[in-house]
Short mmCIF file of C-alpha atoms and ligand atoms in Angstrom, two decimals:
data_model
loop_
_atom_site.label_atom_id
_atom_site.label_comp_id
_atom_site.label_asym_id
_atom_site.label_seq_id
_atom_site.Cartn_x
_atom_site.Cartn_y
_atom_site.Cartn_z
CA UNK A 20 96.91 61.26 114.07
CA UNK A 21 100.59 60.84 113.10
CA UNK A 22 102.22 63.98 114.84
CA UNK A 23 104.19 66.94 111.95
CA UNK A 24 107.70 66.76 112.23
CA UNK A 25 108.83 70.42 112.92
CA UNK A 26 111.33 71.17 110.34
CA UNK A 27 114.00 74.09 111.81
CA UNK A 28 115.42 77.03 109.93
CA UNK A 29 118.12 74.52 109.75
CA UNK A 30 117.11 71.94 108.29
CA UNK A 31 115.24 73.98 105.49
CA UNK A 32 118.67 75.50 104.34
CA UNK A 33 119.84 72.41 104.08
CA UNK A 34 116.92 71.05 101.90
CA UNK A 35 117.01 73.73 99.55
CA UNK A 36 120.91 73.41 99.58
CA UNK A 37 120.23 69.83 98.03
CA UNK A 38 117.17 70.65 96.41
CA UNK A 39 117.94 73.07 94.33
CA UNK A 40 121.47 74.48 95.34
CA UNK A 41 119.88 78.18 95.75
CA UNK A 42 122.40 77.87 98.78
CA UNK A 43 125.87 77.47 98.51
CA UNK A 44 127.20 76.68 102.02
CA UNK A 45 129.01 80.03 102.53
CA UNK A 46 125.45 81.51 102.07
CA UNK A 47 123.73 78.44 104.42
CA UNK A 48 126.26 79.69 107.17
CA UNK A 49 125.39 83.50 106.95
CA UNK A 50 121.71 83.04 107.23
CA UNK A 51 122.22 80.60 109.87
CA UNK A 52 124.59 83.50 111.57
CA UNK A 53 121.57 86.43 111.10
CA UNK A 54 119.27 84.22 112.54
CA UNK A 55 120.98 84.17 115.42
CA UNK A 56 121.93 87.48 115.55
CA UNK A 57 118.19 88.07 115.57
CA UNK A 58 117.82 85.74 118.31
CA UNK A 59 119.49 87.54 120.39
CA UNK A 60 117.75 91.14 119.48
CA UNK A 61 115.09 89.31 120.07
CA UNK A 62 116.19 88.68 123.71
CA UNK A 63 117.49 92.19 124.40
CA UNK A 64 113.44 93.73 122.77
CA UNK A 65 112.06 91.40 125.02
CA UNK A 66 113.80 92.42 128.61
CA UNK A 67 112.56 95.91 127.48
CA UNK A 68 113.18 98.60 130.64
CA UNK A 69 114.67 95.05 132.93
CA UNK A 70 117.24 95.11 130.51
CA UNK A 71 118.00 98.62 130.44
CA UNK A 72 117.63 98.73 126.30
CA UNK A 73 115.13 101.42 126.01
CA UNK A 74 115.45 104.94 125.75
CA UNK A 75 117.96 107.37 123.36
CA UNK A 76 121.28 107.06 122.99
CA UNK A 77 123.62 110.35 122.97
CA UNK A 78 124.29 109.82 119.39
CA UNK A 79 122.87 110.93 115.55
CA UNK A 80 123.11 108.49 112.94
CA UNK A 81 124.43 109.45 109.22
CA UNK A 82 121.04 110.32 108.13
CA UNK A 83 120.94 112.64 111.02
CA UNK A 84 118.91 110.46 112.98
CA UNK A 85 118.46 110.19 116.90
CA UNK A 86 119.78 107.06 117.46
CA UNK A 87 117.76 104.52 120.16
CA UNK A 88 120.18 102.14 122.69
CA UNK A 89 118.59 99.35 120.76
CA UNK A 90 119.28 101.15 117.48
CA UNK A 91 122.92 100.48 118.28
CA UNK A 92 122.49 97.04 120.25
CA UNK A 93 121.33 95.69 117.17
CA UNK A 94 123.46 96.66 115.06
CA UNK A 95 126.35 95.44 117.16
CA UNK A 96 124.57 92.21 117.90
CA UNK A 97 125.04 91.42 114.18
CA UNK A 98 128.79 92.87 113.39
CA UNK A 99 129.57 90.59 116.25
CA UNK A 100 127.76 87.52 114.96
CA UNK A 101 128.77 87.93 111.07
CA UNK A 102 132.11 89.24 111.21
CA UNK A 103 134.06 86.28 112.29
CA UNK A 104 132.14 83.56 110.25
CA UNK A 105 134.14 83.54 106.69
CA UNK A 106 131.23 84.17 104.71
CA UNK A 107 131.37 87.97 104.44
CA UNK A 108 133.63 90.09 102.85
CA UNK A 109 131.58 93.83 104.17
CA UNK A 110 128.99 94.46 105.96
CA UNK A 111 126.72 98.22 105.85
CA UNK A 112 123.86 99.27 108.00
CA UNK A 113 121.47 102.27 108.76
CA UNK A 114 123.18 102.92 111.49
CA UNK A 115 127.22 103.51 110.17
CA UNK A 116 128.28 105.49 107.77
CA UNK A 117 130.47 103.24 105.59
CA UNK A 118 131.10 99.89 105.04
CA UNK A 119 132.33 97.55 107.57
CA UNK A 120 135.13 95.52 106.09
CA UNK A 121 135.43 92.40 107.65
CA UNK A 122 139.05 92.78 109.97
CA UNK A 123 142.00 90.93 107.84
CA UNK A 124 142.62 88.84 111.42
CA UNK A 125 139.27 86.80 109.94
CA UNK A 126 139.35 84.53 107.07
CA UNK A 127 136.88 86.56 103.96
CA UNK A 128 134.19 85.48 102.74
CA UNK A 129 132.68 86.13 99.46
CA UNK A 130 128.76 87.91 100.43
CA UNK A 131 127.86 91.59 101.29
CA UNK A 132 125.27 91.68 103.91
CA UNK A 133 123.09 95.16 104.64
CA UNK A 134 121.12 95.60 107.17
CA UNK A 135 118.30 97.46 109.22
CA UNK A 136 119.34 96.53 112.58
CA UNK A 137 116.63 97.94 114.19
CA UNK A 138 113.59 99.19 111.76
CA UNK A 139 110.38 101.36 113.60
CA UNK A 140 113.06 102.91 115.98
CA UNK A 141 110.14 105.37 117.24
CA UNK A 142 108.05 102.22 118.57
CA UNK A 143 110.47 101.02 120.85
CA UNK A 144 109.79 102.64 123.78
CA UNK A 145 105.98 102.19 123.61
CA UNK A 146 106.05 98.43 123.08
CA UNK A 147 105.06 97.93 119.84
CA UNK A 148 106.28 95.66 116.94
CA UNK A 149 109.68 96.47 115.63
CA UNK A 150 112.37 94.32 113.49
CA UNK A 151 115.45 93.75 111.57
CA UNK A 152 115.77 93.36 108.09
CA UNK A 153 118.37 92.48 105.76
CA UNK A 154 119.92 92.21 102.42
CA UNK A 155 122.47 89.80 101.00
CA UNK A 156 124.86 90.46 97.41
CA UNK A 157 127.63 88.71 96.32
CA UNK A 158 130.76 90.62 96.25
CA UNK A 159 131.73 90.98 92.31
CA UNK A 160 134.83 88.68 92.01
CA UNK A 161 136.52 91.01 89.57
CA UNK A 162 137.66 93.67 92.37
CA UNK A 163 140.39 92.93 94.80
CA UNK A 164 139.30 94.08 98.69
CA UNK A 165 136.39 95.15 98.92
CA UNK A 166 134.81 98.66 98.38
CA UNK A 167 131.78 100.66 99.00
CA UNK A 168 130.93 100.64 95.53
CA UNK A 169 131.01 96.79 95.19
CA UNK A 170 127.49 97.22 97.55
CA UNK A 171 125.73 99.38 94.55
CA UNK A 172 124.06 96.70 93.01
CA UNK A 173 120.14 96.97 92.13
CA UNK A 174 118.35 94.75 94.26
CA UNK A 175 117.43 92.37 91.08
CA UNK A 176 121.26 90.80 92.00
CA UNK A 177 120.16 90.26 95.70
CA UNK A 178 120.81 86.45 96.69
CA UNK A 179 119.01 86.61 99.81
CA UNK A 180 116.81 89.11 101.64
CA UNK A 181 114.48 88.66 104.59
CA UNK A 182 113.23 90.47 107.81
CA UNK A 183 112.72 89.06 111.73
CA UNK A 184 110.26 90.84 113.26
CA UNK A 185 109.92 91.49 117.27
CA UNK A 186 106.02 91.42 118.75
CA UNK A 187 104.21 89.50 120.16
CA UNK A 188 105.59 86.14 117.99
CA UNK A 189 109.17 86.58 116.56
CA UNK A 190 109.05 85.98 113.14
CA UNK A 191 111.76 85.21 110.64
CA UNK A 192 110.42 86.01 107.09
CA UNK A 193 113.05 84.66 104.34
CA UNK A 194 113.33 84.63 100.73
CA UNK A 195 116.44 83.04 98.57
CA UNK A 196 114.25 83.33 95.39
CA UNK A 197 112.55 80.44 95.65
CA UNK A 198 109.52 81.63 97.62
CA UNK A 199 108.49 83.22 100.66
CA UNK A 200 108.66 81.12 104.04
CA UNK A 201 108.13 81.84 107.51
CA UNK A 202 109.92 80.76 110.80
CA UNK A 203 108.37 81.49 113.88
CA UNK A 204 111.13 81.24 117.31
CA UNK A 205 110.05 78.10 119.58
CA UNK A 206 111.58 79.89 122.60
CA UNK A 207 111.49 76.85 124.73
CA UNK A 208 113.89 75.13 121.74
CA UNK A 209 115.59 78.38 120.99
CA UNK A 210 115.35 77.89 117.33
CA UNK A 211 113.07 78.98 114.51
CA UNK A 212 110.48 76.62 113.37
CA UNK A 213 109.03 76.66 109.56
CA UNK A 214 105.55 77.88 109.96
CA UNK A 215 104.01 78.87 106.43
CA UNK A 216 105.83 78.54 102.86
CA UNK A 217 104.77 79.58 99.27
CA UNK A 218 102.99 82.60 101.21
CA UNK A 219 101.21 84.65 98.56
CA UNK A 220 99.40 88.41 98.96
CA UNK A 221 96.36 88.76 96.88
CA UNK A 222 95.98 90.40 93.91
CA UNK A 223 92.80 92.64 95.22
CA UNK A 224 93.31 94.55 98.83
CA UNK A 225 90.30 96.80 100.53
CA UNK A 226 93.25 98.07 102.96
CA UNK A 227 96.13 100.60 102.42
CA UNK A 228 98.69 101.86 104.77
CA UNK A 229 100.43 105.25 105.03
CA UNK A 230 101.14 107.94 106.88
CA UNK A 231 97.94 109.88 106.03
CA UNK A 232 99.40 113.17 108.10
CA UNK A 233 101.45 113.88 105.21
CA UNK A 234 98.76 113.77 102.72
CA UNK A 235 98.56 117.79 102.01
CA UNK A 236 102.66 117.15 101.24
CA UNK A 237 102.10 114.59 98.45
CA UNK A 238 102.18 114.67 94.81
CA UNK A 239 99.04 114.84 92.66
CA UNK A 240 98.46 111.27 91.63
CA UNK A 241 99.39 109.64 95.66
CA UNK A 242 96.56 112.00 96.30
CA UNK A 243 94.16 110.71 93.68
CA UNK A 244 94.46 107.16 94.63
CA UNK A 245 94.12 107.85 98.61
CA UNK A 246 90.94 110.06 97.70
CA UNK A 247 89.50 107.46 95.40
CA UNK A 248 90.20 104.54 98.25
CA UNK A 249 88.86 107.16 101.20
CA UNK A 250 85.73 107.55 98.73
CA UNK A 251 84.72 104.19 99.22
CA UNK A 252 81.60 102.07 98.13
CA UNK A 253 80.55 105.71 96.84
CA UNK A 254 83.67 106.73 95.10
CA UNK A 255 85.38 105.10 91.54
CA UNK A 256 86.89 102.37 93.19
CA UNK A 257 83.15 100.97 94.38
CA UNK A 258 84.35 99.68 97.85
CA UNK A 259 85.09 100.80 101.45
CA UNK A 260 88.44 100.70 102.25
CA UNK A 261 90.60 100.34 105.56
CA UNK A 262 93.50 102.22 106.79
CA UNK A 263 96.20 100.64 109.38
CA UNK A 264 99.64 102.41 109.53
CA UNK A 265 102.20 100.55 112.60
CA UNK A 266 105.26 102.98 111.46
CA UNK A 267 106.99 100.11 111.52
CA UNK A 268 107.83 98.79 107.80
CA UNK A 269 108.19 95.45 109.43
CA UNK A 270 105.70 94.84 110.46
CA UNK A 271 103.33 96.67 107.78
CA UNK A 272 104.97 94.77 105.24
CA UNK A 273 104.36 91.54 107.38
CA UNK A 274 100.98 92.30 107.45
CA UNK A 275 100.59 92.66 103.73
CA UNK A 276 102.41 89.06 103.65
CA UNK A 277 100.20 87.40 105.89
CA UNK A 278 97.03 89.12 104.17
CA UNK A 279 97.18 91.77 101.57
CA UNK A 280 97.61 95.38 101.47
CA UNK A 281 99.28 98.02 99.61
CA UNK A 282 102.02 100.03 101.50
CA UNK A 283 103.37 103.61 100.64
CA UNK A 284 105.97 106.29 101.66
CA UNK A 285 105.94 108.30 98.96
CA UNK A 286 107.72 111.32 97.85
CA UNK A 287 106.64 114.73 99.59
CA UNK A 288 107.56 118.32 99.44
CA UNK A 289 108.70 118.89 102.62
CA UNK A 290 112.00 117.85 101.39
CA UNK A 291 111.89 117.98 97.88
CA UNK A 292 115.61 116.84 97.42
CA UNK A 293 115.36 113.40 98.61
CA UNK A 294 113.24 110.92 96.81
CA UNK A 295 111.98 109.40 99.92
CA UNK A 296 112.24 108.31 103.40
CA UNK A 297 112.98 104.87 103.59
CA UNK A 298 116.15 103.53 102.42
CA UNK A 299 116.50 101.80 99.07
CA UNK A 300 119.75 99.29 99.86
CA UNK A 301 118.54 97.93 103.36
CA UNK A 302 114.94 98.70 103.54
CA UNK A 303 113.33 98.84 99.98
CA UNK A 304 115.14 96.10 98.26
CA UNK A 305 114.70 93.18 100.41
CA UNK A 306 111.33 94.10 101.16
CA UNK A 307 110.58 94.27 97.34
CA UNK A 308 111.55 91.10 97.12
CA UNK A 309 110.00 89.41 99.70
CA UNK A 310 106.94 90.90 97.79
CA UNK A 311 107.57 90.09 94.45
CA UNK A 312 108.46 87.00 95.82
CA UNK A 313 104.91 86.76 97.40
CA UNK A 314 103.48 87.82 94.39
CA UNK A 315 103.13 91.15 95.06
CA UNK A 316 104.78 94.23 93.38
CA UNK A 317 106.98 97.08 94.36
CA UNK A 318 107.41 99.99 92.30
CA UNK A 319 108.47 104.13 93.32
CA UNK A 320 105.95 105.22 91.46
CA UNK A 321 107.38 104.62 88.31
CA UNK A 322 109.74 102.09 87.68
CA UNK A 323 110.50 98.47 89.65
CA UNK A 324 112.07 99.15 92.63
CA UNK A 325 114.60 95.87 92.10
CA UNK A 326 115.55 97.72 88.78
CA UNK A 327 117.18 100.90 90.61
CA UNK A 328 120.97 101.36 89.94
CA UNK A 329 121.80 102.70 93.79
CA UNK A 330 124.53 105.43 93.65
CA UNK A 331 125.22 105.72 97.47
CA UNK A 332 124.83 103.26 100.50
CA UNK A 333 122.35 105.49 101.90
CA UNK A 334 120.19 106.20 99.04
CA UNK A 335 116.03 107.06 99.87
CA UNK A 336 113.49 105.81 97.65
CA UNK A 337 109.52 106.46 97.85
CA UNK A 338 108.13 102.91 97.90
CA UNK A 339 104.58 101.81 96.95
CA UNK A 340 104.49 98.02 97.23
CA UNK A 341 102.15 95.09 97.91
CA UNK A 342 98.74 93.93 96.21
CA UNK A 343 100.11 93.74 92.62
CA UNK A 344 96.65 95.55 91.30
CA UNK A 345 97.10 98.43 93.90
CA UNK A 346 100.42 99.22 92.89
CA UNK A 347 99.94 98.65 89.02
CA UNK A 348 97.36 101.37 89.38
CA UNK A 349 98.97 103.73 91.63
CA UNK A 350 102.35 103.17 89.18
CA UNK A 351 99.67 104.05 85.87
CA UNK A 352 98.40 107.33 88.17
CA UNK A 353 102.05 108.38 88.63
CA UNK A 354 102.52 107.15 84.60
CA UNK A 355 99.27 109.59 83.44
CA UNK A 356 100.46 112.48 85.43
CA UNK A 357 104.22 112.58 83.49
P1 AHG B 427 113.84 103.24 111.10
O1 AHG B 427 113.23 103.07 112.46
O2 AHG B 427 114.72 102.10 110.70
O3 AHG B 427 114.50 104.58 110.90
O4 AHG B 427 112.66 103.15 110.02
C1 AHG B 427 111.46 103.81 110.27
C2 AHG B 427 110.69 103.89 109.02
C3 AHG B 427 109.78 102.72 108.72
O5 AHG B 427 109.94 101.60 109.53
C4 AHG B 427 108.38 103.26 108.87
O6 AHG B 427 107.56 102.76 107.86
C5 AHG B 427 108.56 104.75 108.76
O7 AHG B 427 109.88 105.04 109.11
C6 AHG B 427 107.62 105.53 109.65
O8 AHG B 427 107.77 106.86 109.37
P2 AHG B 427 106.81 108.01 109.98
O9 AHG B 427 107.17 108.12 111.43
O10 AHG B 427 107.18 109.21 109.17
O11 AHG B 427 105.39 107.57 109.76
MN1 MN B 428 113.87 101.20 109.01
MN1 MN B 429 116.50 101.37 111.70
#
């Protein structure tokens, strides 16, 4: 049997480039450039204690957050790789406050980039799957420098958006509208090698994931639909459901790639004033993508996530996405109660 070539991350780009020019080369470069970055957070997760990465760092984030050492690795890992490269103008991440404007000693490029360096920061330290994720925009042309408010775009304009994700395989998951495909790292070749394309979440899931110790927080129709799925082959729905939460997004949204699912963190009263946890610009958008890309759907509950006009870097969202059936009901639950 005629041996399959292995086609890199590389060589991909450059086939869709050609293909279907859904990459200019400024854009080519800058995925090529997060890939690497990733690489090398890959590395640094891997050497785990030997490497002195684990554990807190003496710092809080903007969100008031604890921040981890590898929190902050990360995110420096991919200033460092990106900044340089002429294909950014800013970059923006969990873990800074404002915008990073690429220094004027660097030729400017025309993309925003966002990022989650360092996404399921509480599973760290216990050796369990973590990631990065990230968002790409084009900088509108009609501004001159470049300004936090060029990043407030809804995530319908995104041009590329994607995750890597750290256990026990490191996975690059990528979408430039064209599909969902998969790159696994071939450590002994040090690059990423495509491993599944056109990947596609069924319409029909038996398995949800949340974070079920926040149930008596949530609003009246996120209870309905967990009750109905906990009622199983008894209840409305007709069928027993399963329940797997990671508390890592990554990696529960990688799941739900690989083989269905619905995943929510929804709006709760303990802090009535924000709309969610997770972040819309770096978190919510390119996974919504990724799904929609898939197949899937992504919604807060009631409207498209990719629809949302952001009105600060740091914006929360509550986030329902996956199995397009799941969320079409949970968004009609949400729809009945207004
Ligand atoms: P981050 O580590 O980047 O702050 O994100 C953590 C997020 C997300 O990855 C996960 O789904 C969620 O927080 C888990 O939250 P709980 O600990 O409240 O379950
Ligand atoms: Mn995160
Ligand atoms: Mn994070």
């Amino acid at each position: 049997m005629a041996q399959q070539q292995k086609i890199s991350l590389t060589r991909y780009l450059v086939e869709q480039q050609r293909a279907d020019g859904l990459i200019p080369g400024q854009l080519r470069l800058l995925l090529e450039v997060v890939a690497r970055a990733c690489k090398s957070i890959s590395q640094a997760v891997n050497k785990g204690a030997l490497g002195g990465v684990l554990g807190t760092a003496e710092s809080e984030n903007v969100q008031g957050e604890i921040q981890k050492k590898l929190d902050i690795i990360a995110n420096e890992v991919l200033i460092e790789a990106n900044e340089w490269g002429g294909h950014l103008a800013a970059m923006a991440s969990e873990e800074m406050d404002s915008i990073y404007v690429v220094p004027n000693r660097y030729p400017q490029g025309e993309y925003l980039l966002m990022f989650d360096p360092l996404d399921g920061s509480s599973n760290i330290d216990v050796n369990v799957s973590i990631g990065t994720i990230f968002s790409v925009l084009k900088k509108p042309d009609d501004t001159p420098g470049v300004q936090e408010a060029d990043f407030l775009q809804p995530g319908t304009q995104q041009v590329a958006a994607g995750y890597c994700i750290y256990g026990p395989q490191t996975t690059l998951v990528l979408t430039v509208g064209n599909g969902v495909a998969m790159f696994t790292l071939d450590r002994e070749q040090g690059s990423f090698v495509l491993t599944q394309e056109d990947i596609q979440i069924p319409a029909d899931t038996k398995e949800f994931a949340v974070n079920m110790s926040n149930m008596r927080h949530w609003d009246e129709p996120m209870k309905r639909y967990i009750d109905e799925c906990l009622a199983g082959k008894e209840g409305p729905r007709g069928k027993d459901f399963n329940m797997r939460w990671i508390a890592s997004m990554v990696a529960d949204v990688h799941r739900i790639l690989m083989r269905g699912g619905v995943f929510m963190y929804p709006w709760d009263k303990r802090e009535p004033e924000k709309a969610g946890k997770l972040r819309l610009m770096y978190e919510a958008n390119p996974m919504s993508w990724l799904v929609e890309q898939a197949g899937g759907a992504a919604t807060n509950g009631k409207q498209r996530i990719l629809e949302l006009q952001p009105t600060k870097l740091h914006e929360r969202v509550s986030v329902m996405l996956g199995s397009r059936n799941e969320v079409e009901r949970l968004t009609k639950y949400h729809a009945e109660k207004a």
